[in-house]
PDB file of C-alpha atoms in Angstrom:
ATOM      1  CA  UNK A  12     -31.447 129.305 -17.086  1.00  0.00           C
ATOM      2  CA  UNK A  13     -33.836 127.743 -19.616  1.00  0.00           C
ATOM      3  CA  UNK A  14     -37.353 129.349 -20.360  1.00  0.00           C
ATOM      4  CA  UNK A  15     -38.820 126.434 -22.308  1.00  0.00           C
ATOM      5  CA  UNK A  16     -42.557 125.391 -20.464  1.00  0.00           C
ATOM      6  CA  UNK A  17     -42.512 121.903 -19.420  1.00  0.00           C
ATOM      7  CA  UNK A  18     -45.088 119.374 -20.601  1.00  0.00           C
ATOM      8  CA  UNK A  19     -48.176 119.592 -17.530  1.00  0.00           C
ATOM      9  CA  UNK A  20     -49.080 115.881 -17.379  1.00  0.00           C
ATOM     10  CA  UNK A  21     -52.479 115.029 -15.398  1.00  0.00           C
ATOM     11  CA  UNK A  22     -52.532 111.611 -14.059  1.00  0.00           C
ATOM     12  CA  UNK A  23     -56.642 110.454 -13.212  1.00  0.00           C
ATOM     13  CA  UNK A  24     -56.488 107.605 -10.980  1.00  0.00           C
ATOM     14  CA  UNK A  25     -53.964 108.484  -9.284  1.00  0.00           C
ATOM     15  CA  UNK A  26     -54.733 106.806  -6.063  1.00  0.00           C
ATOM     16  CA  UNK A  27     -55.211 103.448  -8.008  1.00  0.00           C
ATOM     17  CA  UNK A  28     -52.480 100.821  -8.691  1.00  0.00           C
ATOM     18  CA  UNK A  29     -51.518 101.993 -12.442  1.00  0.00           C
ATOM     19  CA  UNK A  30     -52.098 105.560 -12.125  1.00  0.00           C
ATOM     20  CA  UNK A  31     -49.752 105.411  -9.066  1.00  0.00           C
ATOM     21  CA  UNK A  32     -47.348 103.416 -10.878  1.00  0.00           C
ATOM     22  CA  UNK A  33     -47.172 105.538 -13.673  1.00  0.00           C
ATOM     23  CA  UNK A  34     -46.366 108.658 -11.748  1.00  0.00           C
ATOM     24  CA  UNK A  35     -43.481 106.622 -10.137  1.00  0.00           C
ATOM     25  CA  UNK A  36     -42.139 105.694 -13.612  1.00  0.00           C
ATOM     26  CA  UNK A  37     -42.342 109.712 -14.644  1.00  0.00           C
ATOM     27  CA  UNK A  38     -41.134 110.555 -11.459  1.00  0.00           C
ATOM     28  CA  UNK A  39     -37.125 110.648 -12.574  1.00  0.00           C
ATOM     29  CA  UNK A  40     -38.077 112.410 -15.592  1.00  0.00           C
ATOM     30  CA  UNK A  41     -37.290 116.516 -15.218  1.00  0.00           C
ATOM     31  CA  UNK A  42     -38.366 117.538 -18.786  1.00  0.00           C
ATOM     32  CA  UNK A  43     -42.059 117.384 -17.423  1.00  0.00           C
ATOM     33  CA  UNK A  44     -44.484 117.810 -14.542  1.00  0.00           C
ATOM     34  CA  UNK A  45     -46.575 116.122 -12.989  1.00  0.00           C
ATOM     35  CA  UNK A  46     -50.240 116.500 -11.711  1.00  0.00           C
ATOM     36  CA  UNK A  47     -51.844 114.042  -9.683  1.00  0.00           C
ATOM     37  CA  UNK A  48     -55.901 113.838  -9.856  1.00  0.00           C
ATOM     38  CA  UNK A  49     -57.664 113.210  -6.941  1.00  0.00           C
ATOM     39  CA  UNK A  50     -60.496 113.567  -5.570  1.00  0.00           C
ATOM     40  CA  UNK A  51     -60.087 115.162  -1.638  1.00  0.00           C
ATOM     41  CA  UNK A  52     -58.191 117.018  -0.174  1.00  0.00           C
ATOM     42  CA  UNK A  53     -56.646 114.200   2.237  1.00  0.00           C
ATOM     43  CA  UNK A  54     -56.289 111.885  -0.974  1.00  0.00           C
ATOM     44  CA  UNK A  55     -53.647 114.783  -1.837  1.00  0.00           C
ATOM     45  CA  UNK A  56     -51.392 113.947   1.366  1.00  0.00           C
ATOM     46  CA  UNK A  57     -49.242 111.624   0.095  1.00  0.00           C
ATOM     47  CA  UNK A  58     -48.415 113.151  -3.337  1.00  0.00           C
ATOM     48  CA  UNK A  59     -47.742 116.500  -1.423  1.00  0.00           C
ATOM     49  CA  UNK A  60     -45.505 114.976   0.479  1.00  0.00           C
ATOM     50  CA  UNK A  61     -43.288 113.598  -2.566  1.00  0.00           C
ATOM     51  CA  UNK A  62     -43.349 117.137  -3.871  1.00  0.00           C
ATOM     52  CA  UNK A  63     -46.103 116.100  -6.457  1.00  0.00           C
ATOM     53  CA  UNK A  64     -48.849 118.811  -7.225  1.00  0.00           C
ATOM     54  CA  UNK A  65     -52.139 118.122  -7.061  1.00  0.00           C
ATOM     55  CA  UNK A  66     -55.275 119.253  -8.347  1.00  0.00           C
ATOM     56  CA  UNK A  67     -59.364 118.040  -7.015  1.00  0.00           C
ATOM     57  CA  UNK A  68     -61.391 116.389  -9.836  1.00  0.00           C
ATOM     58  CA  UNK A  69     -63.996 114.686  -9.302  1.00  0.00           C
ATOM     59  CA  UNK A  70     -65.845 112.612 -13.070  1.00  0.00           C
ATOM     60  CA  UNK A  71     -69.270 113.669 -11.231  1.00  0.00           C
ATOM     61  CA  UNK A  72     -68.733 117.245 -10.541  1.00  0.00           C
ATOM     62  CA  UNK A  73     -68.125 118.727 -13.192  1.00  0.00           C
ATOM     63  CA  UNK A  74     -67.419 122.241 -11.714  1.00  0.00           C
ATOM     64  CA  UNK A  75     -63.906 120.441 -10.821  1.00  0.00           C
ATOM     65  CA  UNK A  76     -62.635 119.583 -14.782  1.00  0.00           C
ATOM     66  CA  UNK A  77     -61.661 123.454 -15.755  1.00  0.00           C
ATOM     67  CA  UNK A  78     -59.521 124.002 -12.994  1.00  0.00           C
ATOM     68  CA  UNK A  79     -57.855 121.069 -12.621  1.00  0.00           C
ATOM     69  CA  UNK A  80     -57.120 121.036 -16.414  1.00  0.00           C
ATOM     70  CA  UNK A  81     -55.551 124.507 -16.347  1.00  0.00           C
ATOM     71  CA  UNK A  82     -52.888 124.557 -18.283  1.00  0.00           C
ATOM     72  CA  UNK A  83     -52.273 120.667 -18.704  1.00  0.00           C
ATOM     73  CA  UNK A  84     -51.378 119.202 -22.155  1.00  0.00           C
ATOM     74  CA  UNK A  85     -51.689 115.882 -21.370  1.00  0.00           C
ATOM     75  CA  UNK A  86     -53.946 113.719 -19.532  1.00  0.00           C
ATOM     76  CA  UNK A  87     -53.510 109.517 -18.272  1.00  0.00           C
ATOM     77  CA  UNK A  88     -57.567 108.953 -18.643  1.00  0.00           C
ATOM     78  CA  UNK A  89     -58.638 106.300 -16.623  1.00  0.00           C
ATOM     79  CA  UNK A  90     -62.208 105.527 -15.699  1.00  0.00           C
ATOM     80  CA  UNK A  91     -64.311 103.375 -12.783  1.00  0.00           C
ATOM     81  CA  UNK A  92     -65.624 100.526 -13.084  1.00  0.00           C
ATOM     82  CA  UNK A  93     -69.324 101.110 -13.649  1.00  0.00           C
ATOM     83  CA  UNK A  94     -71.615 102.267 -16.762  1.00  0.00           C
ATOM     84  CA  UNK A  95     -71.500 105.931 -15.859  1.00  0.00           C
ATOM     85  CA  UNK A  96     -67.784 105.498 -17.451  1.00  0.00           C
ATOM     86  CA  UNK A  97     -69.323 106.507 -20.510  1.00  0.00           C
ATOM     87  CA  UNK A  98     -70.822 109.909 -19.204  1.00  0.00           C
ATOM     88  CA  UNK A  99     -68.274 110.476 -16.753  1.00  0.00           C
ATOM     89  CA  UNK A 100     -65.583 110.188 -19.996  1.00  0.00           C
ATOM     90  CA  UNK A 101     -67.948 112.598 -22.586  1.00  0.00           C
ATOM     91  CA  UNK A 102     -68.135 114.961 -20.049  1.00  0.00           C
ATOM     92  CA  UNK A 103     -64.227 115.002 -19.114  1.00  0.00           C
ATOM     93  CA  UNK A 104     -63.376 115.201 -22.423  1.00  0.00           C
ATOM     94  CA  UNK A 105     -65.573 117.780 -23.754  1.00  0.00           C
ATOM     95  CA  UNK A 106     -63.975 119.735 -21.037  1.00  0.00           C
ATOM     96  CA  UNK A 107     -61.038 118.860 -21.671  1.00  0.00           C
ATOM     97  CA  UNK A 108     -60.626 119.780 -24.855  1.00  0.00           C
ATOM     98  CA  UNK A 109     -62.321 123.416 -23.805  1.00  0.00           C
ATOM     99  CA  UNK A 110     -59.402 123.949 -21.997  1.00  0.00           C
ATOM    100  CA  UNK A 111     -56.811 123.095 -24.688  1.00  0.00           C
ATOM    101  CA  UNK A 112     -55.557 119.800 -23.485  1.00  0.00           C
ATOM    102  CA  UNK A 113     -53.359 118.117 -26.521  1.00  0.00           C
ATOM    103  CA  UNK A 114     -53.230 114.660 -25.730  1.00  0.00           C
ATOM    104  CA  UNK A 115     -54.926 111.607 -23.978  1.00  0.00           C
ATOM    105  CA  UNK A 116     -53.370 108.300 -23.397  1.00  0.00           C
ATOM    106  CA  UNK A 117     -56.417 106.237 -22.870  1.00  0.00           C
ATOM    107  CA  UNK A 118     -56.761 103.394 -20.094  1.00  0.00           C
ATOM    108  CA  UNK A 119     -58.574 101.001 -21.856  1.00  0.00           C
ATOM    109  CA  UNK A 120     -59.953  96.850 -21.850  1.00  0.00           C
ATOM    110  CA  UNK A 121     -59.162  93.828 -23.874  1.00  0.00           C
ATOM    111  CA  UNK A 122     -59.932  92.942 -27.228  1.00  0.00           C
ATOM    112  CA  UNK A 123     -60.045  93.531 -31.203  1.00  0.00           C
ATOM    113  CA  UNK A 124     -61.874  96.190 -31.905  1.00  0.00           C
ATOM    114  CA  UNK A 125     -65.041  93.963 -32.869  1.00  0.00           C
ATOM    115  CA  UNK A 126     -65.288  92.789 -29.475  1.00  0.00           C
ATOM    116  CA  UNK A 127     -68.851  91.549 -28.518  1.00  0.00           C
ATOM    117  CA  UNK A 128     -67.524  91.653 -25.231  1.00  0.00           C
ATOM    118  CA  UNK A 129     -69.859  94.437 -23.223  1.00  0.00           C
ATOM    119  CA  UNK A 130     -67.064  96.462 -21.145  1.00  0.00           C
ATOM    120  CA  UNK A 131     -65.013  96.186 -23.397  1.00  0.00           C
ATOM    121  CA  UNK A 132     -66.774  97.732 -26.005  1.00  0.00           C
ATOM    122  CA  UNK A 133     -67.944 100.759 -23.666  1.00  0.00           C
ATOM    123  CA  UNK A 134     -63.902 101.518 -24.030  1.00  0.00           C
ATOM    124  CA  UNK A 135     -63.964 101.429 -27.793  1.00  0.00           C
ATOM    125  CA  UNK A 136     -66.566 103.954 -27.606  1.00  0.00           C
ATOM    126  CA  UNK A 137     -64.504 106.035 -25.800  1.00  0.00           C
ATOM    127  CA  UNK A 138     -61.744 105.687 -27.711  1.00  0.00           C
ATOM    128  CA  UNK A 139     -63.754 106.353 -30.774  1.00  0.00           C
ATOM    129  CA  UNK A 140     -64.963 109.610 -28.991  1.00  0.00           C
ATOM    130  CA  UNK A 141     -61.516 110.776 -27.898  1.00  0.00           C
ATOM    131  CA  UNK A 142     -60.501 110.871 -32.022  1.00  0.00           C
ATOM    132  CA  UNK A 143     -63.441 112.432 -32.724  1.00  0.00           C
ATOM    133  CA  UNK A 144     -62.925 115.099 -30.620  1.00  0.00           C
ATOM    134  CA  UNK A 145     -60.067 115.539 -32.205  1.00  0.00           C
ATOM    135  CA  UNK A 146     -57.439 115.019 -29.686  1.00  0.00           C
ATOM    136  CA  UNK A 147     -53.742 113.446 -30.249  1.00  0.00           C
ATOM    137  CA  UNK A 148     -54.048 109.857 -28.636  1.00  0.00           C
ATOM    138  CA  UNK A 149     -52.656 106.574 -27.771  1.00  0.00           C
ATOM    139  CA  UNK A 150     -54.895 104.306 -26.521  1.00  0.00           C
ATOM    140  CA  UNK A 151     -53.844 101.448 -24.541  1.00  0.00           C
ATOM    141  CA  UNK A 152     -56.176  98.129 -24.200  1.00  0.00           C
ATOM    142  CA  UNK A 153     -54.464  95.774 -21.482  1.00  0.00           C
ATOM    143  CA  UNK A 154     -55.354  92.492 -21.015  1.00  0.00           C
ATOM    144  CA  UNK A 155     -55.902  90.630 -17.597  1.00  0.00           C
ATOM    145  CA  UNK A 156     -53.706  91.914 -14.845  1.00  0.00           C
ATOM    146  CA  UNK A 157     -51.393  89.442 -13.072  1.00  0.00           C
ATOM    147  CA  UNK A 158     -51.959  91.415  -9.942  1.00  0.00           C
ATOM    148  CA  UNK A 159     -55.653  89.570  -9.513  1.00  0.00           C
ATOM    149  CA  UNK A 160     -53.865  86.743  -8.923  1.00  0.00           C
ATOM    150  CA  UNK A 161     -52.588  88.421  -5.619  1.00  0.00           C
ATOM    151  CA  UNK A 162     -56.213  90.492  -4.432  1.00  0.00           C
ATOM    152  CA  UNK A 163     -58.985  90.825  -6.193  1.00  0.00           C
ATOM    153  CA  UNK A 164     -62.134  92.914  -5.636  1.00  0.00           C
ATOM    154  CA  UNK A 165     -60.447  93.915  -2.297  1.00  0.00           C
ATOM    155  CA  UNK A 166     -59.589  90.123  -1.597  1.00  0.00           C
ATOM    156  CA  UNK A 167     -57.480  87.608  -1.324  1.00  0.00           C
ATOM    157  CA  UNK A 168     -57.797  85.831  -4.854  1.00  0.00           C
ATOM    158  CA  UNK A 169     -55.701  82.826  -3.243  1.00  0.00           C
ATOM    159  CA  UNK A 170     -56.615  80.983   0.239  1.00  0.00           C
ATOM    160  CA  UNK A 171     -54.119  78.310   1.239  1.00  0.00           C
ATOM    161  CA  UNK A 172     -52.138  77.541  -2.199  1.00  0.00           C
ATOM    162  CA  UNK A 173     -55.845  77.195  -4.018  1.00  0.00           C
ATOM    163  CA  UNK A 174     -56.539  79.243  -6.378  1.00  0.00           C
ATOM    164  CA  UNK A 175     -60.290  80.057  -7.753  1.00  0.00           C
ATOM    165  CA  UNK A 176     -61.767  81.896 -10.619  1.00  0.00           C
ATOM    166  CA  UNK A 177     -64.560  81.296 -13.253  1.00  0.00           C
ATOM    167  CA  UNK A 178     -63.017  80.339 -16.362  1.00  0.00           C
ATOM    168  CA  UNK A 179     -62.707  76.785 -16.495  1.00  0.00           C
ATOM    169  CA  UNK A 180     -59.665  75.626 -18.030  1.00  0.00           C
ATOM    170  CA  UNK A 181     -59.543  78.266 -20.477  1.00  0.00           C
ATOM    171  CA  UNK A 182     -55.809  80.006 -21.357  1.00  0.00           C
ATOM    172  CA  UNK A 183     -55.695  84.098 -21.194  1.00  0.00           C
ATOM    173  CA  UNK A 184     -53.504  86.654 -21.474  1.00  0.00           C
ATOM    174  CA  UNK A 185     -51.621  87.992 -19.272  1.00  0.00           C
ATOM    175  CA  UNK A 186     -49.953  91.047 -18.157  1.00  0.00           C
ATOM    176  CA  UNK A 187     -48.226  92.844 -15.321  1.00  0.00           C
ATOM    177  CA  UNK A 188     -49.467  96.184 -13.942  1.00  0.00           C
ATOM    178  CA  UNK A 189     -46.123  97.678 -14.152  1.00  0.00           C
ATOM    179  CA  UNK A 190     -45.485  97.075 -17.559  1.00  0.00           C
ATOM    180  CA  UNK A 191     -49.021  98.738 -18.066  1.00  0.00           C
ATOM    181  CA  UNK A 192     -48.048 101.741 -16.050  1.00  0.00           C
ATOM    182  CA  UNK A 193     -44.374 101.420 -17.878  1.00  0.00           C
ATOM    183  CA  UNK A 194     -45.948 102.131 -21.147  1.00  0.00           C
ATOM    184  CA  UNK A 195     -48.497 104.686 -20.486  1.00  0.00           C
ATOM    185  CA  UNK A 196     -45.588 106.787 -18.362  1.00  0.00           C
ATOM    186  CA  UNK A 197     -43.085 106.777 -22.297  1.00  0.00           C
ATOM    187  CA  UNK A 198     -46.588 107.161 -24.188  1.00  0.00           C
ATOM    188  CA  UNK A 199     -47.239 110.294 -21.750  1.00  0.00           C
ATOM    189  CA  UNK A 200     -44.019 111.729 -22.255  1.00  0.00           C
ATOM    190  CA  UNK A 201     -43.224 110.868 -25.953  1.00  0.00           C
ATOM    191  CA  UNK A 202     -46.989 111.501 -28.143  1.00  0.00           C
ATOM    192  CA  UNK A 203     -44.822 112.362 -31.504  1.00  0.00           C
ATOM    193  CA  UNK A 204     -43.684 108.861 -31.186  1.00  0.00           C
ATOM    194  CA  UNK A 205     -47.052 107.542 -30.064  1.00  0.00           C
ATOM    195  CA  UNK A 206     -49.799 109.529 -30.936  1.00  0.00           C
ATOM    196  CA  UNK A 207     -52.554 107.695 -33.482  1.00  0.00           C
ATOM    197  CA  UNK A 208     -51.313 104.159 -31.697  1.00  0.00           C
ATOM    198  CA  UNK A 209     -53.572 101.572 -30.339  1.00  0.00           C
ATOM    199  CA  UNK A 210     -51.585  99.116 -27.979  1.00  0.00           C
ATOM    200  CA  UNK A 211     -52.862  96.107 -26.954  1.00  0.00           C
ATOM    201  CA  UNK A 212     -50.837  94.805 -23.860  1.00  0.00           C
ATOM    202  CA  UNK A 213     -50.676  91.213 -22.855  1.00  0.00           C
ATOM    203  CA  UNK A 214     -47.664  89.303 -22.739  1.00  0.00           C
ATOM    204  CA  UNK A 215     -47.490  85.449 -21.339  1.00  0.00           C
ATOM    205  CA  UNK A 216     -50.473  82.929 -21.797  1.00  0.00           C
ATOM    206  CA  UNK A 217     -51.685  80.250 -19.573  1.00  0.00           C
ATOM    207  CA  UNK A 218     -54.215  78.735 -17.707  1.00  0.00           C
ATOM    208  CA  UNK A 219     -54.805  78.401 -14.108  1.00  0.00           C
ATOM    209  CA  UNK A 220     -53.589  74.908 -13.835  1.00  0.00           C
ATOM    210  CA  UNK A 221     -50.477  75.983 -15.567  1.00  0.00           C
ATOM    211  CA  UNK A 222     -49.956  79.178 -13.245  1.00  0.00           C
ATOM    212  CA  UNK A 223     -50.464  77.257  -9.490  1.00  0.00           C
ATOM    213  CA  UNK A 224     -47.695  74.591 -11.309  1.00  0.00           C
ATOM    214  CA  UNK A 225     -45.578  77.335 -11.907  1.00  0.00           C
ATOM    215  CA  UNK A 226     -46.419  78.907  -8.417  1.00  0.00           C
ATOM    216  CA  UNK A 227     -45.524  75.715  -6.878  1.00  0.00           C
ATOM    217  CA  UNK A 228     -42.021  75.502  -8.604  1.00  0.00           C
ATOM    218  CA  UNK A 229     -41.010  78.840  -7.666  1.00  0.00           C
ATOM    219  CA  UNK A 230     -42.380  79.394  -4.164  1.00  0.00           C
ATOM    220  CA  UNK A 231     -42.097  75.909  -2.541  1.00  0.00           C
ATOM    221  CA  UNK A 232     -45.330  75.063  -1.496  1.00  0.00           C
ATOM    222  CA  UNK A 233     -48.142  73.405  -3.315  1.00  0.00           C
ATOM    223  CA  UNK A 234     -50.666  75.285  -5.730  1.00  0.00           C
ATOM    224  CA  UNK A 235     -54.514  74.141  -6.976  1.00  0.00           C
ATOM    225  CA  UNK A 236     -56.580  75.501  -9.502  1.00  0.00           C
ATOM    226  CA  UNK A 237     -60.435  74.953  -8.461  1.00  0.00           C
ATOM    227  CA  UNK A 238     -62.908  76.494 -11.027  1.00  0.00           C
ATOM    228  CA  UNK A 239     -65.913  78.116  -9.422  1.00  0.00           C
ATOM    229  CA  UNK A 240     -69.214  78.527 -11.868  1.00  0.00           C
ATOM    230  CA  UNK A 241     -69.456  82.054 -12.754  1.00  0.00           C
ATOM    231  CA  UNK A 242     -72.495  81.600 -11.113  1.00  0.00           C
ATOM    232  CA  UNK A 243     -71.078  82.347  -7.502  1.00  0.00           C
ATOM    233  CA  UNK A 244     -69.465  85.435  -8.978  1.00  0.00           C
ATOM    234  CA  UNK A 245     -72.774  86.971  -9.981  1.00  0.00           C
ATOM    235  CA  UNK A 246     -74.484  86.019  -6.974  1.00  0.00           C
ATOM    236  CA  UNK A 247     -71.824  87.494  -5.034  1.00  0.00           C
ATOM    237  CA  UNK A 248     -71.568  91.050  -6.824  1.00  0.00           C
ATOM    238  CA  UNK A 249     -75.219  90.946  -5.863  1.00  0.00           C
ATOM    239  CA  UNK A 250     -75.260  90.523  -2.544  1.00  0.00           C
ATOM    240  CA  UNK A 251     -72.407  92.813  -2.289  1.00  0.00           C
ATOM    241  CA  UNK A 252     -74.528  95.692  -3.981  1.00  0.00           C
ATOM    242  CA  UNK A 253     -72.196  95.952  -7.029  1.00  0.00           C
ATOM    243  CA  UNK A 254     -72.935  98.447  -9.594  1.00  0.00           C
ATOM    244  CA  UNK A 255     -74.422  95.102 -11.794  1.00  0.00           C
ATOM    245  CA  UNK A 256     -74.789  96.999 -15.313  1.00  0.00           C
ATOM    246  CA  UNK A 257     -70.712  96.448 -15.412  1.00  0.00           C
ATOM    247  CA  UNK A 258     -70.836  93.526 -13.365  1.00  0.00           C
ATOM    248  CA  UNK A 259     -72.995  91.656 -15.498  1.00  0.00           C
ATOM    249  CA  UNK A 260     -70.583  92.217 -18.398  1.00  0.00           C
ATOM    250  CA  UNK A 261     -67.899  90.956 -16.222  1.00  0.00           C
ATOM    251  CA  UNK A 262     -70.514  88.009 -15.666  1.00  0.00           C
ATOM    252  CA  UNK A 263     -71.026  87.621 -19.157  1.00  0.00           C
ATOM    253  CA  UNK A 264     -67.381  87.714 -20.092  1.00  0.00           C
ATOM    254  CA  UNK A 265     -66.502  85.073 -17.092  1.00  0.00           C
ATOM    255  CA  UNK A 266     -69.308  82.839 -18.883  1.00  0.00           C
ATOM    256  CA  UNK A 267     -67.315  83.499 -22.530  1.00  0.00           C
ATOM    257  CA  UNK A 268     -64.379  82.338 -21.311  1.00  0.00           C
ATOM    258  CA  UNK A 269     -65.207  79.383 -20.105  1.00  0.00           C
ATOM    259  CA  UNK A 270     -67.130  77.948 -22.686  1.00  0.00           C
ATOM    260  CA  UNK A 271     -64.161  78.617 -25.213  1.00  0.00           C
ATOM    261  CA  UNK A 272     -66.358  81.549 -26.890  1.00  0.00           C
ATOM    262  CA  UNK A 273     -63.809  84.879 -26.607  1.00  0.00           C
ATOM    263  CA  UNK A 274     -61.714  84.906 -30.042  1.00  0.00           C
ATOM    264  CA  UNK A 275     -57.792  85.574 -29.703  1.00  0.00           C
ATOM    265  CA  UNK A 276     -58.353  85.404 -25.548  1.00  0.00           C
ATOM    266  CA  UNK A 277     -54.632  83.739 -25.654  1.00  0.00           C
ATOM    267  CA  UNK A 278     -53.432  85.943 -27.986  1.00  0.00           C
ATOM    268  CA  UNK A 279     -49.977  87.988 -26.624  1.00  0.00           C
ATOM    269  CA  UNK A 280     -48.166  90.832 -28.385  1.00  0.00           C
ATOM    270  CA  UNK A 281     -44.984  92.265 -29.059  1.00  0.00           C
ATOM    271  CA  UNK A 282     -45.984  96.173 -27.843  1.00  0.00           C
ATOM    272  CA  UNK A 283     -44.269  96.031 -24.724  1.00  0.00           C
ATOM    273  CA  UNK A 284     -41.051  96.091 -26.685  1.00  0.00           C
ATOM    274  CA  UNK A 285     -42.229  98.126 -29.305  1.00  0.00           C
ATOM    275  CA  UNK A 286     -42.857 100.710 -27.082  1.00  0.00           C
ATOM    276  CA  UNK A 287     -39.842 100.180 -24.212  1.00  0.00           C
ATOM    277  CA  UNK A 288     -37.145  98.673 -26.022  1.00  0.00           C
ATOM    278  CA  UNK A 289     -37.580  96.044 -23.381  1.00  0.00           C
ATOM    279  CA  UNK A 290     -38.989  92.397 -23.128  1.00  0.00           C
ATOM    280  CA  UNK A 291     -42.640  92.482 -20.883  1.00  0.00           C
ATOM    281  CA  UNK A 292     -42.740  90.289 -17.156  1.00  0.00           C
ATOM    282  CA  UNK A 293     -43.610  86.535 -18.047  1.00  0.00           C
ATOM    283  CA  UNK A 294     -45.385  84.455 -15.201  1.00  0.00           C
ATOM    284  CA  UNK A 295     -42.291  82.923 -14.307  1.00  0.00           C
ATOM    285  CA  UNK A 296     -40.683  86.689 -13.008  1.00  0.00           C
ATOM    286  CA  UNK A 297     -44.100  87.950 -11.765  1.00  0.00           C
ATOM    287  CA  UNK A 298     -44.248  84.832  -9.101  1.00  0.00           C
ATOM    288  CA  UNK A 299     -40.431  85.176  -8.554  1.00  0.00           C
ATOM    289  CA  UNK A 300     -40.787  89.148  -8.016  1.00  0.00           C
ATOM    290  CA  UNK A 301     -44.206  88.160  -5.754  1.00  0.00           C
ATOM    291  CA  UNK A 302     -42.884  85.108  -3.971  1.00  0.00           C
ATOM    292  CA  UNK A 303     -43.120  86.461  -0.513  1.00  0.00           C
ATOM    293  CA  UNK A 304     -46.737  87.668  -0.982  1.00  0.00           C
ATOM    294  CA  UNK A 305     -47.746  84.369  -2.469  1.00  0.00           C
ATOM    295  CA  UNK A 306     -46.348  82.215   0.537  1.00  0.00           C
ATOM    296  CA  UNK A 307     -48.602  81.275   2.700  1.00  0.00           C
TER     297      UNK A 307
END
């Protein structure tokens, strides 16, 4: 029987669609174990019942970070979607690091890193303060997920084959969730490879236009694009009591893109096979894998 310690891996987010992908991806791996952050006890139900330790930690409390990074050497860091990201992460990592934790693969945001772009930046800084600290790292910027094209903000982001957002006609890029949790899963398990690496992840670029014809192809049925002012999205984070220090970056960015103002916002990369051996999901096999979900 082999004494060699396993790698402890600490998934944060784990309830959320790529920290819950990414412990599937680790799941057939035995050289390591996993830990699944969350932050009650009946948020620890489901991952008990797959056999998958838990431990509580909660960003705002921080009398939960040394225990639930007890002998972990690894941590999938992802953050909420408001300003206190940037406290929540200093104090996590400070802790962190006072319990001996090796290496953070870093859920990050689009962009270069001289993004103007306001949310996106706030990741930057965290990246900048995970080096600092002096941590092994691989940070990971994704850009839009294809999944908002199925819900969004706890909706439906398509209502009868039309499809809205705020961006005018502008082309972004793209890419799917599971490639996102794909990479952070081989960048968990393999930091000599990937430690010092920034990976920006976005793989097929188009427009709205060009996704609903593509949607329309594949499914069946007929697909619209109709652009909504980003107008209507501010007004409705604030009548939805939205945290709006975030939201108004998201407001800001919405604006960007539509006027044509966001540098490289089409820009795709070649990471996903860099990292996998493997070519990324294109539109074309997202709306194929989604079909039934996008017939209506």
């Amino acid at each position: 029987m082999s004494n060699t310690i396993k790698p402890r891996i600490l998934i944060t987010g784990a309830s959320g669609q790529v920290g819950g992908k990414t412990i599937d991806f680790l799941l057939s791996n035995t050289d390591i174990e996993i830990v699944a952050a969350v932050r009650t006890a009946e948020k620890a139900a489901p991952f008990k019942a797959k056999g998958i330790a838990t431990v509580i930690l909660d960003y705002d409390d921080e009398s939960t970070h040394m225990a639930a990074f007890k002998n972990i050497d690894r941590i999938l860091m992802v953050t909420a979607y408001t300003v206190d990201m940037l406290r929540q992460s200093k104090a996590l990592l400070d802790n962190a690091k006072k319990a001996g934790v090796k290496h953070i693969v870093h859920l990050g945001a689009c962009g270069p890193d001289d993004t103007s772009i306001g949310h996106w930046a706030w990741h930057q800084f965290v990246e900048r303060y995970i080096e600092w600290a002096g941590f092994s790292y691989t940070h990971l910027r994704p850009q839009d997920f294809m999944q908002n094209l199925l819900a969004y903000g706890g909706k439906g982001a398509i209502e009868n084959g039309v499809l809205h957002h705020y961006v005018a006609d502008a082309r972004m890029s793209w890419v799917d969730i599971d490639n996102v949790a794909e990479a952070a899963a081989i960048t968990l398990t393999h930091p000599e490879i990937h430690a010092g690496k920034t990976y920006r992840l976005g793989y097929d670029a188009k427009n709205f236009n060009e996704i609903a014809t593509l949607m329309t192809s594949i499914v069946g049925k007929p697909f619209r694009y109709e652009a909504l002012s980003p107008e209507v999205f501010l007004q409705s984070m604030i009548e939805s009591g939205a945290e709006m220090a975030y939201m108004g970056c998201v407001y800001d960015h919405w604006k960007r893109y539509a006027a044509g103002t966001i540098p490289g916002a089409d820009d795709t990369f070649d990471t996903f096979y860099e990292i996998t051996g493997k070519q990324p999901t294109k539109w074309a096999d997202f709306i194929e894998k989604h079909k039934s979900e996008l017939d209506y």
